[in-house]
């Protein structure tokens, strides 16, 4: 639904001022788009996921420094006394529950940063404040993806079916700063595009 909702987005106000696309040289998926999607926005999204992942481990006693080299013991079913930073011992089952909770949190974090990703994809050059949030399908899509993520996390039986575990409410908020960062980052990029047409930022990031 979120991706389809962009088809219902109102055209940007400057769309008639743009040159027509050259089908011979202007590819729909080009180096600039790949750079933005994977090298820039994608990296921020990955950071959001890993940040939440490490926050949950740290809250449960495994600070980042203690995780280096722990994999062999962590995955050994016969080891039921792995100690965390505070000397607490963890059985194999307990370790796996916290591990799968971290996996769930990574997924939820990606959903949270995808809110910003969807919103910044509304326009290629105009600010969101110019474009507005009148696309009801898009707003509906945001609610749908969030509801689906919550269902997968909190629905009884998902721990068995998909190894997804319920999260504390505060763990949802770990990715919020990264979602805001994505929005601000792209708003600044679009501001530079509008003020310096044909400049370095446009040549490297305008897709």
Short mmCIF file of C-alpha atoms in Angstrom, two decimals:
data_model
loop_
_atom_site.label_atom_id
_atom_site.label_comp_id
_atom_site.label_asym_id
_atom_site.label_seq_id
_atom_site.Cartn_x
_atom_site.Cartn_y
_atom_site.Cartn_z
CA UNK A 1 0.00 0.00 0.00
CA UNK A 2 2.70 2.61 0.84
CA UNK A 3 4.47 2.22 -2.51
CA UNK A 4 1.21 2.15 -4.48
CA UNK A 5 0.06 5.30 -2.68
CA UNK A 6 2.71 7.35 -4.48
CA UNK A 7 0.75 6.80 -7.71
CA UNK A 8 -2.00 8.95 -6.16
CA UNK A 9 0.38 11.78 -5.26
CA UNK A 10 -0.38 15.22 -6.70
CA UNK A 11 2.12 16.31 -9.35
CA UNK A 12 4.82 18.71 -8.19
CA UNK A 13 4.19 22.38 -8.94
CA UNK A 14 7.29 22.69 -11.12
CA UNK A 15 6.72 19.57 -13.20
CA UNK A 16 5.94 21.49 -16.41
CA UNK A 17 9.22 23.43 -16.12
CA UNK A 18 11.35 20.31 -16.33
CA UNK A 19 12.91 19.03 -19.49
CA UNK A 20 11.38 15.83 -20.87
CA UNK A 21 13.21 12.63 -20.03
CA UNK A 22 15.60 11.39 -22.70
CA UNK A 23 14.83 7.64 -22.98
CA UNK A 24 18.26 7.00 -24.49
CA UNK A 25 20.33 8.55 -21.70
CA UNK A 26 18.01 9.06 -18.70
CA UNK A 27 17.55 5.70 -17.00
CA UNK A 28 14.75 5.15 -14.51
CA UNK A 29 17.24 3.48 -12.18
CA UNK A 30 20.58 5.26 -12.38
CA UNK A 31 23.72 5.62 -10.30
CA UNK A 32 22.35 8.63 -8.43
CA UNK A 33 19.21 6.77 -7.39
CA UNK A 34 21.23 3.77 -6.22
CA UNK A 35 23.57 6.09 -4.31
CA UNK A 36 20.65 7.77 -2.55
CA UNK A 37 18.70 4.58 -1.86
CA UNK A 38 21.57 2.40 -0.64
CA UNK A 39 24.55 4.64 0.04
CA UNK A 40 22.81 7.45 1.91
CA UNK A 41 19.21 6.90 3.03
CA UNK A 42 19.75 3.15 3.25
CA UNK A 43 22.76 3.58 5.52
CA UNK A 44 20.78 5.77 7.92
CA UNK A 45 18.05 3.12 7.99
CA UNK A 46 20.60 0.41 8.75
CA UNK A 47 22.06 2.52 11.57
CA UNK A 48 18.56 2.86 13.06
CA UNK A 49 18.14 -0.91 13.07
CA UNK A 50 21.53 -1.63 14.61
CA UNK A 51 21.10 1.11 17.21
CA UNK A 52 17.84 -0.42 18.47
CA UNK A 53 19.43 -3.89 18.32
CA UNK A 54 22.30 -2.84 20.57
CA UNK A 55 20.04 -0.84 22.91
CA UNK A 56 18.01 -3.97 23.68
CA UNK A 57 21.11 -6.09 24.23
CA UNK A 58 22.57 -3.41 26.50
CA UNK A 59 19.34 -3.14 28.51
CA UNK A 60 19.55 -6.88 29.10
CA UNK A 61 23.15 -6.76 30.26
CA UNK A 62 25.14 -7.29 27.06
CA UNK A 63 27.04 -4.08 26.40
CA UNK A 64 28.53 -3.75 22.88
CA UNK A 65 32.07 -4.43 24.06
CA UNK A 66 31.11 -7.83 25.46
CA UNK A 67 29.58 -9.04 22.19
CA UNK A 68 32.85 -9.39 20.29
CA UNK A 69 33.76 -13.07 19.97
CA UNK A 70 30.71 -14.33 21.86
CA UNK A 71 28.98 -16.01 18.91
CA UNK A 72 30.36 -19.55 19.42
CA UNK A 73 29.20 -19.73 23.04
CA UNK A 74 25.97 -17.88 22.24
CA UNK A 75 24.87 -20.47 19.67
CA UNK A 76 26.03 -23.52 21.63
CA UNK A 77 22.99 -25.40 22.98
CA UNK A 78 25.14 -27.05 25.61
CA UNK A 79 26.28 -23.78 27.16
CA UNK A 80 23.76 -22.48 29.69
CA UNK A 81 25.91 -20.14 31.74
CA UNK A 82 26.96 -17.32 29.39
CA UNK A 83 27.61 -14.29 31.58
CA UNK A 84 26.65 -10.76 30.64
CA UNK A 85 28.36 -7.54 31.72
CA UNK A 86 26.82 -7.71 35.19
CA UNK A 87 27.55 -11.35 35.88
CA UNK A 88 24.06 -12.66 35.12
CA UNK A 89 24.01 -16.11 33.56
CA UNK A 90 21.93 -16.79 30.46
CA UNK A 91 20.69 -20.18 29.27
CA UNK A 92 20.52 -21.06 25.59
CA UNK A 93 16.75 -20.51 25.47
CA UNK A 94 17.01 -17.14 27.20
CA UNK A 95 19.74 -16.02 24.83
CA UNK A 96 17.70 -16.96 21.79
CA UNK A 97 14.64 -15.11 23.06
CA UNK A 98 16.63 -11.89 23.44
CA UNK A 99 18.29 -12.48 20.06
CA UNK A 100 14.96 -12.90 18.27
CA UNK A 101 13.62 -9.87 20.14
CA UNK A 102 16.53 -7.92 18.67
CA UNK A 103 15.64 -9.24 15.20
CA UNK A 104 12.07 -8.05 15.73
CA UNK A 105 13.31 -4.65 16.85
CA UNK A 106 15.44 -4.31 13.74
CA UNK A 107 12.36 -4.96 11.60
CA UNK A 108 10.27 -2.46 13.58
CA UNK A 109 13.03 0.15 13.28
CA UNK A 110 13.06 -0.26 9.51
CA UNK A 111 9.30 0.30 9.47
CA UNK A 112 9.73 3.49 11.51
CA UNK A 113 12.41 4.94 9.22
CA UNK A 114 10.36 3.89 6.21
CA UNK A 115 7.76 6.44 7.34
CA UNK A 116 10.25 9.17 6.51
CA UNK A 117 11.44 7.35 3.40
CA UNK A 118 7.92 7.22 2.00
CA UNK A 119 7.31 10.89 2.78
CA UNK A 120 10.52 12.11 1.14
CA UNK A 121 9.67 10.09 -1.98
CA UNK A 122 6.57 12.23 -2.48
CA UNK A 123 8.66 14.81 -4.35
CA UNK A 124 11.94 14.96 -6.23
CA UNK A 125 12.65 18.67 -5.81
CA UNK A 126 9.87 20.44 -3.90
CA UNK A 127 9.77 20.61 -0.12
CA UNK A 128 7.18 18.60 1.75
CA UNK A 129 5.91 21.90 3.13
CA UNK A 130 5.18 22.99 -0.45
CA UNK A 131 3.66 19.67 -1.44
CA UNK A 132 1.60 19.08 1.67
CA UNK A 133 0.15 15.84 3.06
CA UNK A 134 -3.11 15.63 1.13
CA UNK A 135 -2.58 12.11 -0.19
CA UNK A 136 -5.01 10.09 1.92
CA UNK A 137 -3.88 6.80 0.36
CA UNK A 138 -0.35 7.52 1.52
CA UNK A 139 -1.49 8.34 5.05
CA UNK A 140 -3.55 5.15 5.05
CA UNK A 141 -0.48 3.25 3.87
CA UNK A 142 1.55 4.56 6.81
CA UNK A 143 -1.09 3.26 9.21
CA UNK A 144 -1.31 -0.09 7.41
CA UNK A 145 2.42 -0.81 7.54
CA UNK A 146 2.59 0.24 11.19
CA UNK A 147 -0.42 -1.90 12.11
CA UNK A 148 1.07 -4.89 10.28
CA UNK A 149 4.39 -4.46 12.09
CA UNK A 150 2.60 -4.25 15.44
CA UNK A 151 0.53 -7.34 14.60
CA UNK A 152 3.64 -9.36 13.74
CA UNK A 153 5.29 -8.30 16.98
CA UNK A 154 2.42 -8.61 19.46
CA UNK A 155 0.10 -11.27 18.04
CA UNK A 156 0.22 -14.45 20.16
CA UNK A 157 1.93 -17.31 18.35
CA UNK A 158 4.25 -15.17 16.26
CA UNK A 159 7.13 -16.18 18.52
CA UNK A 160 6.64 -19.74 17.26
CA UNK A 161 5.60 -19.02 13.67
CA UNK A 162 8.06 -16.24 12.78
CA UNK A 163 10.25 -15.94 15.87
CA UNK A 164 9.01 -12.40 16.42
CA UNK A 165 8.63 -11.22 19.99
CA UNK A 166 6.75 -8.33 21.62
CA UNK A 167 8.74 -5.14 22.15
CA UNK A 168 8.60 -2.60 24.93
CA UNK A 169 6.89 0.59 23.75
CA UNK A 170 10.07 2.62 24.31
CA UNK A 171 12.00 0.42 21.87
CA UNK A 172 9.82 1.71 19.04
CA UNK A 173 11.16 5.19 19.72
CA UNK A 174 14.83 4.26 19.28
CA UNK A 175 14.52 4.71 15.51
CA UNK A 176 12.61 8.01 15.66
CA UNK A 177 15.74 10.24 15.63
CA UNK A 178 16.94 8.44 12.51
CA UNK A 179 13.57 8.89 10.84
CA UNK A 180 13.75 12.60 11.60
CA UNK A 181 17.34 12.69 10.33
CA UNK A 182 16.26 11.19 6.99
CA UNK A 183 13.54 13.81 6.63
CA UNK A 184 15.85 16.74 7.49
CA UNK A 185 18.66 15.36 5.31
CA UNK A 186 16.41 15.15 2.26
CA UNK A 187 14.74 18.51 2.90
CA UNK A 188 18.18 20.16 2.98
CA UNK A 189 19.17 18.32 -0.21
CA UNK A 190 16.02 19.52 -2.00
CA UNK A 191 16.58 23.07 -0.74
CA UNK A 192 20.05 23.03 -2.30
CA UNK A 193 18.58 21.63 -5.53
CA UNK A 194 16.13 24.51 -5.74
CA UNK A 195 18.67 27.19 -4.89
CA UNK A 196 21.55 25.85 -6.98
CA UNK A 197 20.08 24.17 -10.07
CA UNK A 198 22.68 22.31 -12.08
CA UNK A 199 25.12 22.30 -9.16
CA UNK A 200 27.15 19.49 -7.64
CA UNK A 201 24.32 18.26 -5.41
CA UNK A 202 21.97 17.98 -8.39
CA UNK A 203 24.56 16.18 -10.50
CA UNK A 204 25.26 13.67 -7.73
CA UNK A 205 21.88 13.15 -6.05
CA UNK A 206 19.04 14.22 -8.33
CA UNK A 207 17.33 11.14 -9.69
#
